[in-house]
Coordinates of C-alpha atoms and ligand atoms in Angstrom, one line a residue:
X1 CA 120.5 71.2 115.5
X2 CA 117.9 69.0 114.0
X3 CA 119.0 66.2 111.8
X4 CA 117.8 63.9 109.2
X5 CA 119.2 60.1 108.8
X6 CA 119.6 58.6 105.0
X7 CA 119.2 55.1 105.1
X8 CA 120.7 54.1 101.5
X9 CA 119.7 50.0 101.1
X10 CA 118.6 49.7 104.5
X11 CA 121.9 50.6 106.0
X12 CA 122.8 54.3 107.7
X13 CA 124.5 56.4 105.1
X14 CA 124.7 59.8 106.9
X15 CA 123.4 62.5 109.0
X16 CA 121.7 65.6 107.3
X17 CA 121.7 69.1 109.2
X18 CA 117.7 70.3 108.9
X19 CA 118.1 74.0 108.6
X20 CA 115.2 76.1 109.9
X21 CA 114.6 80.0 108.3
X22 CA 113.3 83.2 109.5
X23 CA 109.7 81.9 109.4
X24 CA 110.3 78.3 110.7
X25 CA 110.3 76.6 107.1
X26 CA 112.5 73.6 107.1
X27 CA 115.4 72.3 104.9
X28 CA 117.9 69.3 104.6
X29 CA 121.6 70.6 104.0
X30 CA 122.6 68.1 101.7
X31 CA 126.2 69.8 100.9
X32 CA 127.7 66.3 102.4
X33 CA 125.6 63.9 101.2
X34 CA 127.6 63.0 97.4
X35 CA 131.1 62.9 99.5
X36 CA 129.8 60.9 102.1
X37 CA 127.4 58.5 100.0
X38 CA 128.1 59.0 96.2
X39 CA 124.7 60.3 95.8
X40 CA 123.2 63.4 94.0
X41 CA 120.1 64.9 94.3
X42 CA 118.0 65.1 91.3
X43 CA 115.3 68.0 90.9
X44 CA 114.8 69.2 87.5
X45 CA 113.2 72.9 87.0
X46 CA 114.6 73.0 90.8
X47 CA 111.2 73.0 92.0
X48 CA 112.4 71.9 95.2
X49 CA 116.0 73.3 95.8
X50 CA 116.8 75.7 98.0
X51 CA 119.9 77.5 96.0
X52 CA 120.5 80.6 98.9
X53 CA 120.2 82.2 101.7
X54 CA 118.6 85.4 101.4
X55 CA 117.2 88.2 103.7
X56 CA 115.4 90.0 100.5
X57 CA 112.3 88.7 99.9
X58 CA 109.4 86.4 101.5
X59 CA 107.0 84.4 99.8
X60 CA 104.3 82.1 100.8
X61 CA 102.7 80.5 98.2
X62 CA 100.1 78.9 100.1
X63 CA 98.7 82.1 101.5
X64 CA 99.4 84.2 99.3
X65 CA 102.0 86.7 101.2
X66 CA 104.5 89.0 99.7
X67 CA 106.8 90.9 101.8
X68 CA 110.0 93.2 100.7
X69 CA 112.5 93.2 104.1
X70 CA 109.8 92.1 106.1
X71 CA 107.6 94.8 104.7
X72 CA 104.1 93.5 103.1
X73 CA 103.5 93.9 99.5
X74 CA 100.6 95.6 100.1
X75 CA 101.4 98.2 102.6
X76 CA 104.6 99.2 100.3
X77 CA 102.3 99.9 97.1
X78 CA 100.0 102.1 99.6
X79 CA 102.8 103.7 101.1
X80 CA 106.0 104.2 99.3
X81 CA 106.9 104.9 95.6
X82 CA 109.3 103.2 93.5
X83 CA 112.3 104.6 94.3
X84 CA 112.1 103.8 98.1
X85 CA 111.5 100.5 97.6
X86 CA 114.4 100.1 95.2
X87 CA 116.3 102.1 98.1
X88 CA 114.5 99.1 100.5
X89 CA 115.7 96.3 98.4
X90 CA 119.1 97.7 97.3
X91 CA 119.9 99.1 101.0
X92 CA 118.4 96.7 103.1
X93 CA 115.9 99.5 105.1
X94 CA 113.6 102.2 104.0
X95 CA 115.2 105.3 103.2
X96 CA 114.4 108.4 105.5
X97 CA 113.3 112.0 103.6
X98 CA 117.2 113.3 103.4
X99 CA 118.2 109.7 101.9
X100 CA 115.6 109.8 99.7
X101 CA 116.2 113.2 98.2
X102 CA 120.1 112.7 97.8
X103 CA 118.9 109.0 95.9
X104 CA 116.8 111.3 93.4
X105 CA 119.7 113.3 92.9
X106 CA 121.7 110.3 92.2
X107 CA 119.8 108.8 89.8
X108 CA 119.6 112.7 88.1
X109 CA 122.7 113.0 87.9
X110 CA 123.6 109.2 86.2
X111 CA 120.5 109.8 84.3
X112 CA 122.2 110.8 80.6
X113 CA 123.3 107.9 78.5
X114 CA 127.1 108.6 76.7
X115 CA 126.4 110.2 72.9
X116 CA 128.4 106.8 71.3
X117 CA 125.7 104.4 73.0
X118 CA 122.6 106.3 71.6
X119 CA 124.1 105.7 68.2
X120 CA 124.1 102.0 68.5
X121 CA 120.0 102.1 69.0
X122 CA 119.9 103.9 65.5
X123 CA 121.7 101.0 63.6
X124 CA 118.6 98.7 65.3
X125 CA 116.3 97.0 62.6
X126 CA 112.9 99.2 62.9
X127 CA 111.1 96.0 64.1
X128 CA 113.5 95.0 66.4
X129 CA 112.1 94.1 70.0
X130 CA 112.9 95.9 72.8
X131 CA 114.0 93.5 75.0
X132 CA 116.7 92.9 72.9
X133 CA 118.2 96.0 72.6
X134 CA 117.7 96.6 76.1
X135 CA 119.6 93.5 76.7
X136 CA 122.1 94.7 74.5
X137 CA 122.6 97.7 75.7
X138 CA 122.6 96.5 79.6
X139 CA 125.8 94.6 78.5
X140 CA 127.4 97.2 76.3
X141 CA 126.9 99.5 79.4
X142 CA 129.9 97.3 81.0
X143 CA 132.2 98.7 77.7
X144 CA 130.9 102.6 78.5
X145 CA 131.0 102.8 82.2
X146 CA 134.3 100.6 82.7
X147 CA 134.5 99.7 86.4
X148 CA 138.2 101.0 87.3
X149 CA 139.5 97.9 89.7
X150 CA 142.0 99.9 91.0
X151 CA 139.9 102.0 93.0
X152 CA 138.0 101.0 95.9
X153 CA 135.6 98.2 94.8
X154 CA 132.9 98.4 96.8
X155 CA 132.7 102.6 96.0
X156 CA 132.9 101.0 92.3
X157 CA 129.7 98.6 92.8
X158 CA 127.8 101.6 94.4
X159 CA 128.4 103.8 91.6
X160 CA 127.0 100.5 88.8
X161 CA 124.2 99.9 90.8
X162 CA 123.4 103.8 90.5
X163 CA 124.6 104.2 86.7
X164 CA 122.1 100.9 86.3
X165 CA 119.1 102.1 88.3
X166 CA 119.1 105.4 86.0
X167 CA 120.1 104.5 82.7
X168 CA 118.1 101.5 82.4
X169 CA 115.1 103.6 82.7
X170 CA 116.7 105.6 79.8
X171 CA 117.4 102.7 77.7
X172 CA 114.2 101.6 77.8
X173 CA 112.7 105.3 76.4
X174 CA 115.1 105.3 74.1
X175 CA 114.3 101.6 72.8
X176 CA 110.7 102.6 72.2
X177 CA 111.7 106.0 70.8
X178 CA 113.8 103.8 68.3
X179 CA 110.8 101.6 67.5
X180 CA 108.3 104.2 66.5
X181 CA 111.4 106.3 64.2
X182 CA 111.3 109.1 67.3
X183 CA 114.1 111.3 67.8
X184 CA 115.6 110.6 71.8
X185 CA 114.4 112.4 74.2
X186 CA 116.8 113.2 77.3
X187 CA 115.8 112.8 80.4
X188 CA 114.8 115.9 82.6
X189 CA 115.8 116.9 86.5
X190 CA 112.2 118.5 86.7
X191 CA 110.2 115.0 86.7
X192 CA 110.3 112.1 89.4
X193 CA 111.8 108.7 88.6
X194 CA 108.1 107.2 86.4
X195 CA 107.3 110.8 84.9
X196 CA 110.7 111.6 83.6
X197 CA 110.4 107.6 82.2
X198 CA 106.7 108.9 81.0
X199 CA 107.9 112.1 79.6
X200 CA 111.1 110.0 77.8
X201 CA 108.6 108.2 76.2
X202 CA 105.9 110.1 74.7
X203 CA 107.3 114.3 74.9
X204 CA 106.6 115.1 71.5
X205 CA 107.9 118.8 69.6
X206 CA 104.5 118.9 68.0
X207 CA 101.9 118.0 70.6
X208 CA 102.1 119.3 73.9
X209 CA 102.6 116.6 76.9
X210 CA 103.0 116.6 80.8
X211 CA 102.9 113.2 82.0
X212 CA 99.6 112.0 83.6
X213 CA 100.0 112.2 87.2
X214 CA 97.5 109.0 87.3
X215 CA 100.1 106.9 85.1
X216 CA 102.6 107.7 87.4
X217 CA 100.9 106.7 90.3
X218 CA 100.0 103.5 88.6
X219 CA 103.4 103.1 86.9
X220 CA 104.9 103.3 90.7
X221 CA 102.6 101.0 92.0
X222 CA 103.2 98.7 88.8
X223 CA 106.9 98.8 89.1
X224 CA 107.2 98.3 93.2
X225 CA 104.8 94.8 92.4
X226 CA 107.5 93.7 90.0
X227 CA 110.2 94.7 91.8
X228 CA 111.3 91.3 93.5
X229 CA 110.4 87.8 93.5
X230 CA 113.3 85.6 95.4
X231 CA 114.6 83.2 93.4
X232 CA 112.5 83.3 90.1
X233 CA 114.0 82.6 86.9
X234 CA 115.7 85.9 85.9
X235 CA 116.7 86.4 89.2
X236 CA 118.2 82.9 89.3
X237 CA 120.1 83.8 85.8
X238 CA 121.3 87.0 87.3
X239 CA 123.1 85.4 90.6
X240 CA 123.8 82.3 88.4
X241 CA 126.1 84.8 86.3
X242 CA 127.3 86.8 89.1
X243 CA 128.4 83.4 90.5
X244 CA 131.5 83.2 88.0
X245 CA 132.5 86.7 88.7
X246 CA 130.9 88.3 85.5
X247 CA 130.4 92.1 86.3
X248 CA 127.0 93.2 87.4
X249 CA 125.8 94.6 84.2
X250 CA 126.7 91.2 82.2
X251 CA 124.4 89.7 85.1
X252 CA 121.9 92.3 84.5
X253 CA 121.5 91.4 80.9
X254 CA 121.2 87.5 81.7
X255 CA 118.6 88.0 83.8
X256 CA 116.6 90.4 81.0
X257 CA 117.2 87.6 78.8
X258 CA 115.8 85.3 81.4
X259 CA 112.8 87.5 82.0
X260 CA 111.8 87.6 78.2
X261 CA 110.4 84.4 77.7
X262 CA 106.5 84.1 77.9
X263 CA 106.6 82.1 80.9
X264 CA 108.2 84.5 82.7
X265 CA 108.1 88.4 82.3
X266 CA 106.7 87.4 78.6
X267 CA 103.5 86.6 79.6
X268 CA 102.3 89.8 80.3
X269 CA 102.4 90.4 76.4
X270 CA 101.2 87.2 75.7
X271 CA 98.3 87.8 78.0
X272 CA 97.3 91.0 76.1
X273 CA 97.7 89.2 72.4
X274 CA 95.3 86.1 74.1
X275 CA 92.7 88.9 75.1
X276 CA 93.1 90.8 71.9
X277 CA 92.6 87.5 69.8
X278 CA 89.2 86.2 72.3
X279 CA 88.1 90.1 71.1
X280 CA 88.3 89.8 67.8
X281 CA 87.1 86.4 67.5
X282 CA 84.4 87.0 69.8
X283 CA 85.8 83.1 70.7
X284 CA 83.4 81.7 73.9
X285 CA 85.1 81.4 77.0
X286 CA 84.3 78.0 77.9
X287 CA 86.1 76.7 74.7
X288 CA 89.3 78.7 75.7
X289 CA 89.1 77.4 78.8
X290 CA 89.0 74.2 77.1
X291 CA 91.7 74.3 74.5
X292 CA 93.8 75.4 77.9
X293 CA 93.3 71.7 79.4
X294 CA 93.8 70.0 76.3
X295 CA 97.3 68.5 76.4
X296 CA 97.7 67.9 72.7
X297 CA 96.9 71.7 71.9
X298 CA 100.0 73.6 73.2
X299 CA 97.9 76.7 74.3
X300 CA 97.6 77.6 77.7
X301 CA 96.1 80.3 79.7
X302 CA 98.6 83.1 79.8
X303 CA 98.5 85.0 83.2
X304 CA 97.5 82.0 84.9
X305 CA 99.3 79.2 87.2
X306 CA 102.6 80.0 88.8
X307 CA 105.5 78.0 90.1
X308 CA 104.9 78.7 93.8
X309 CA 101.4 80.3 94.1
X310 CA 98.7 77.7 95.2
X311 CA 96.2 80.6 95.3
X312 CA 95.9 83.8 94.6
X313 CA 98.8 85.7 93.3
X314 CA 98.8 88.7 95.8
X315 CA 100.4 91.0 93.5
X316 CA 97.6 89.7 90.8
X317 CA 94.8 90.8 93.4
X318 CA 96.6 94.5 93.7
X319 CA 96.7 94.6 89.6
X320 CA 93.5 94.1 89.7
X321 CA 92.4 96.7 91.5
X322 CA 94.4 98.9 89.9
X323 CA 93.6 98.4 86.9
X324 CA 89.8 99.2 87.5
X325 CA 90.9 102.5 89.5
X326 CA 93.4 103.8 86.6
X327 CA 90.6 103.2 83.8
X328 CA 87.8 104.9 86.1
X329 CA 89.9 108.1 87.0
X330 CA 90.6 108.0 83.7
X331 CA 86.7 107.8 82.9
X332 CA 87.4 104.9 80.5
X333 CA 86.9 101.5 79.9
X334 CA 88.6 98.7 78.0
X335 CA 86.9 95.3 76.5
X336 CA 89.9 93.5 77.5
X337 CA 89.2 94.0 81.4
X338 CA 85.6 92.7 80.9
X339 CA 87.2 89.4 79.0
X340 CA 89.5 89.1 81.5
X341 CA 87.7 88.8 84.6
X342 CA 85.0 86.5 82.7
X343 CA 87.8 84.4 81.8
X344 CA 89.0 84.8 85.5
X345 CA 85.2 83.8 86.7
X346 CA 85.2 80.8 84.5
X347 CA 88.4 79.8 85.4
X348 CA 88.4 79.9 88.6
X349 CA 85.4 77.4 88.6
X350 CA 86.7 74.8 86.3
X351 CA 87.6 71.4 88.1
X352 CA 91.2 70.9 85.9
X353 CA 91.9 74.8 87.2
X354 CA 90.7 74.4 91.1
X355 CA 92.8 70.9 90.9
X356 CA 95.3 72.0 89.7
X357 CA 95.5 75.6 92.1
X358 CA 96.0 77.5 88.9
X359 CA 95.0 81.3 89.7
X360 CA 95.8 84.2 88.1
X361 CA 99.2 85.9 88.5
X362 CA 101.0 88.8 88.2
X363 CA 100.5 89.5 84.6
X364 CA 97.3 88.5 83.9
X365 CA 96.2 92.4 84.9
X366 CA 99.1 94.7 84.3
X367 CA 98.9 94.7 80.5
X368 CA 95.7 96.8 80.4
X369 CA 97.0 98.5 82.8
X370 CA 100.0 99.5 80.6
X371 CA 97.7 99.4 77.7
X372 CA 95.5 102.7 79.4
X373 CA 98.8 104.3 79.9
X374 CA 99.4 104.0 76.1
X375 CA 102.4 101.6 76.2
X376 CA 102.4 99.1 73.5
X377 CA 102.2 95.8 74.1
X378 CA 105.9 95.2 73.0
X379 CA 107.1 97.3 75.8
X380 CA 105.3 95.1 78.7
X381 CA 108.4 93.2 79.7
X382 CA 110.6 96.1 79.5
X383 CA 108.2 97.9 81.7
X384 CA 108.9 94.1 84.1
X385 CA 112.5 94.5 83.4
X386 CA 112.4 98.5 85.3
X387 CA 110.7 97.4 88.1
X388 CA 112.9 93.6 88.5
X389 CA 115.5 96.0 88.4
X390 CA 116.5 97.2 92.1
X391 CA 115.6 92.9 93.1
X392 CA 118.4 91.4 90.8
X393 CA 120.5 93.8 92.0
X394 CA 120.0 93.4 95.4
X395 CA 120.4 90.0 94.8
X396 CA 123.4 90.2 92.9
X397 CA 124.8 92.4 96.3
X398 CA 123.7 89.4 98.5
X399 CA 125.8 86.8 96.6
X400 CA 128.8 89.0 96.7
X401 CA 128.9 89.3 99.7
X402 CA 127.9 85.9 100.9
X403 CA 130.7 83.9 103.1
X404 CA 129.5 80.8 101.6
X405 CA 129.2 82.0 97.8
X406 CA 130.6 79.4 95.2
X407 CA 130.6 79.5 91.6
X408 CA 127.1 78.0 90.6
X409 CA 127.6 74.7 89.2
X410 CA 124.3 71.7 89.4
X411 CA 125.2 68.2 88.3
X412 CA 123.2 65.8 86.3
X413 CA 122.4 62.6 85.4
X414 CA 124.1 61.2 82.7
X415 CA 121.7 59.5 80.4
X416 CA 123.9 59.4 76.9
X417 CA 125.9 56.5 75.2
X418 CA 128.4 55.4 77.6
X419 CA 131.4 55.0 75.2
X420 CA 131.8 55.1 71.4
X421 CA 134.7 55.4 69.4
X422 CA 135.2 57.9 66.3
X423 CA 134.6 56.0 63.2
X424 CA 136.3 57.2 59.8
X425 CA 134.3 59.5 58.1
X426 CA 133.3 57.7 55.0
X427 CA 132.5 54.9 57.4
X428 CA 129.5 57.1 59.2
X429 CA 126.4 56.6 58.0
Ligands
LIG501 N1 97.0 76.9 81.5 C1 96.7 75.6 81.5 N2 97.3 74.7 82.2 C2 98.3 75.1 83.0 C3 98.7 76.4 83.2 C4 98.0 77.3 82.4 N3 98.3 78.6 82.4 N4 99.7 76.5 84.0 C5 99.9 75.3 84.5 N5 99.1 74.4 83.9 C6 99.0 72.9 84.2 C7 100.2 72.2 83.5 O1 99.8 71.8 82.2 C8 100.4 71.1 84.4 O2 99.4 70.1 84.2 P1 99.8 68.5 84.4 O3 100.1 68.4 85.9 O4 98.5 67.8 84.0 O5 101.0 68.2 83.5 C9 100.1 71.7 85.8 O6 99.2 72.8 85.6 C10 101.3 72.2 86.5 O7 102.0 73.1 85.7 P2 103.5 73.2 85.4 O8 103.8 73.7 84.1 O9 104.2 71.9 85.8 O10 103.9 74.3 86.5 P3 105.3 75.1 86.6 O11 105.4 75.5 88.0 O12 106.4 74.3 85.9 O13 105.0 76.3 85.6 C11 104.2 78.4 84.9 C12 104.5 77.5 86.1 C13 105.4 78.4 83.9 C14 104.0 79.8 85.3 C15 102.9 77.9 84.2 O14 101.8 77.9 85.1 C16 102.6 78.6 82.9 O15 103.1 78.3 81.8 N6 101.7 79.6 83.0 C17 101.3 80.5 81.8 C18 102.4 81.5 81.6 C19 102.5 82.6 82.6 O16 101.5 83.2 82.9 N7 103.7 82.9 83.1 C20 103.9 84.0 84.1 C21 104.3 83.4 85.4 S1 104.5 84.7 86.6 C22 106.0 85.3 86.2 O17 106.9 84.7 85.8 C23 106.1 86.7 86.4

């Protein structure tokens, strides 16, 4: 094995294992190096910490590769629906026709969502967001669907990660049902996995509706891009939770927090109110583009720039295209995909954005997308949170049964007052 020296003042501290991965990329085990020197290693945002081991996903920033189990993003989107590659993710391989039609059964069957839990949506404030009933409800799901620890656990985790697969499609109808005053609408065995979402949503007793069978192709191919990212920040919250032994729908709900803010699974909102806003102003590009490099304006160019991609977000490119097949079948067009890709032109040509390898990412085009399928803007990071789904979960599965999981504890520097002593409190200033 390959190891690295740590000189500390000139003088030998210790020998670090160099671990190598799958795909020959390199890193120092420093699990020995406070007990045998004192030190820690300091890497805020954990830009450059590697927290697992993990067979789930690859990534390569630089090139812009995505690959579920091996499997290219690209070639799963042409060739497989959602519910395969949750199977893929969950399960480790692709599932084969019998698998897959017992899977749908499943997630039939665990489909329905107990009577007491769809009275807590109705005592929801009418403006409420969705994400926070859904993480609300992710966590109450722990109080409905107890998990019995005196039968076989690992029968018990299977039947959570089915009851969470299904009903969090359910929650999140029911959430936008809630918003717009809508009586619930139970799910149906007659539709796939995205149509019975689809129909959820939008069946109405007064208008007629059968769910677009263009939607649900590109609400498949939506939800299998979203699917999994290693270790991102929701994905991080989720393991980070599971690592003290909370159940996996209280891990779940951490990582939908996680996922809400706008620079994470938020953006995709917050890229649809920036386009809305360039509409109606009718604001010049250029100037966005400037206001996005000016350091003392705290705007920046949602949909753009990621933690790891130095080029092209693949899953950005697929959007794309996407998005400009959905509106054609559909025979329509949106002013918000011509802004975007002039934005994207100029962009992409600026010096500050080329410098700083700042390209678009994954939710720069899937709002429009969700936008043609009639989903309101609200609802994007829900929409994240079904496809991120089947990936925290897997996840979640990995850590449980790592041999080398721990409880997930970093250190830090310490840069507070060293010692003060309680003065009497008419004494305080
Ligand atoms: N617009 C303008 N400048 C940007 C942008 C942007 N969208 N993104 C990064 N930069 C600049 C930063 O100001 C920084 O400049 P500096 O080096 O002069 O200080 C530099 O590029 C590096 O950016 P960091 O914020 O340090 O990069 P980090 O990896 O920490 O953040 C992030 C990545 C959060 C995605 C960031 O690019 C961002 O805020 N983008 C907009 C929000 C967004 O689209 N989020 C979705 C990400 S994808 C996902 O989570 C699903």
């Amino acid at each position: 094995m390959k190891k690295a020296e740590v000189f500390i003042d000139g003088k030998k501290s210790v020998d670090l294992p160099i671990l190598t991965d799958t795909m020959e990329n390199q890193a120092l085990d420093i699990r020995a190096l406070r007990q045998q020197t004192g030190l820690i290693t300091y890497d805020p945002g954990f830009g450059n910490t590697g927290s697992c081991q993990s067979q789930i996903c690859y990534l390569d920033g630089e090139k812009g590769i995505l690959r579920y189990r091996g499997y290219a993003i690209e070639d799963l989107v042409e060739h497989c629906d959602f519910i395969e590659v949750a199977y893929l993710l969950i399960h480790g391989y692709l599932p084969n026709k019998k698998e897959r039609e017992r899977y749908s059964q499943l997630l039939n069957r665990h489909s329905l969502l107990h009577a007491d839990m769809q009275s807590f949506f109705r005592r929801y404030p009418e403006n409420s967001h969705p994400m926070s009933i859904l993480a609300a409800m992710v966590v109450s799901l722990s109080a409905f669907y107890q998990i019995d620890l005196e039968e076989d656990p690992e029968l018990q985790i299977d039947l959570t990660v089915t009851r969470l697969m299904s009903k969090l499609r359910t929650i999140a109808a029911f959430s936008y049902r809630k918003m717009k005053g809508f009586d619930f609408v139970n799910p149906s065995h007659t539709y796939s996995y995205c149509a019975n979402f689809l129909n959820m949503m939008f069946s109405s007793p007064v208008v007629p509706y059968e769910p677009n069978p263009i939607h649900v192709k590109a609400m498949n191919k939506l939800l299998i891009l979203h699917a999994d990212h290693e270790q991102n920040c929701s994905t991080t919250a989720v393991r980070l939770v599971g690592s003290s032994e909370a159940n996996l729908y209280a891990a779940i709900s951490a990582g939908i927090c996680a996922l809400w803010g706008p620079r994470h699974g938020g953006a995709n909102q917050a890229v649809i109110d920036m386009l809305e806003q360039i509409h109606n102003s009718g604001e010049n590009l250029s100037k966005v583009i400037e206001r996005a490099k000016d350091k003392n304006d705290p705007f920046r160019l949602m949909g753009f720039g990621h933690r790891v991609y130095k080029t092209y977000d693949p899953r950005a490119m697929i959007a794309k295209k996407t998005c400009e097949e959905v509106l054609s079948a559909m025979g329509t067009s949106d002013p918000l995909l011509d802004i975007a890709e002039e934005l994207e032109g100029v962009a992409l040509e600026d010096d500050y954005f080329k410098e700083k390898n700042l390209y678009p990412n994954v939710d720069f085009y899937t709002g429009i997308i969700f936008r043609a399928m009639g989903i309101p803007t609200n609802m994007y990071t829900v929409m994240f949170a079904l496809g991120r789904l089947p990936g925290w979960i897997a996840h979640w599965l990995e850590w449980h049964h790592d041999p080398f999981e721990r409880i997930g504890r970093p250190r830090q520097l310490y840069m507070g007052p060293a010692v003060r002593v309680v003065p009497p409190i008419n004494e305080r200033e």
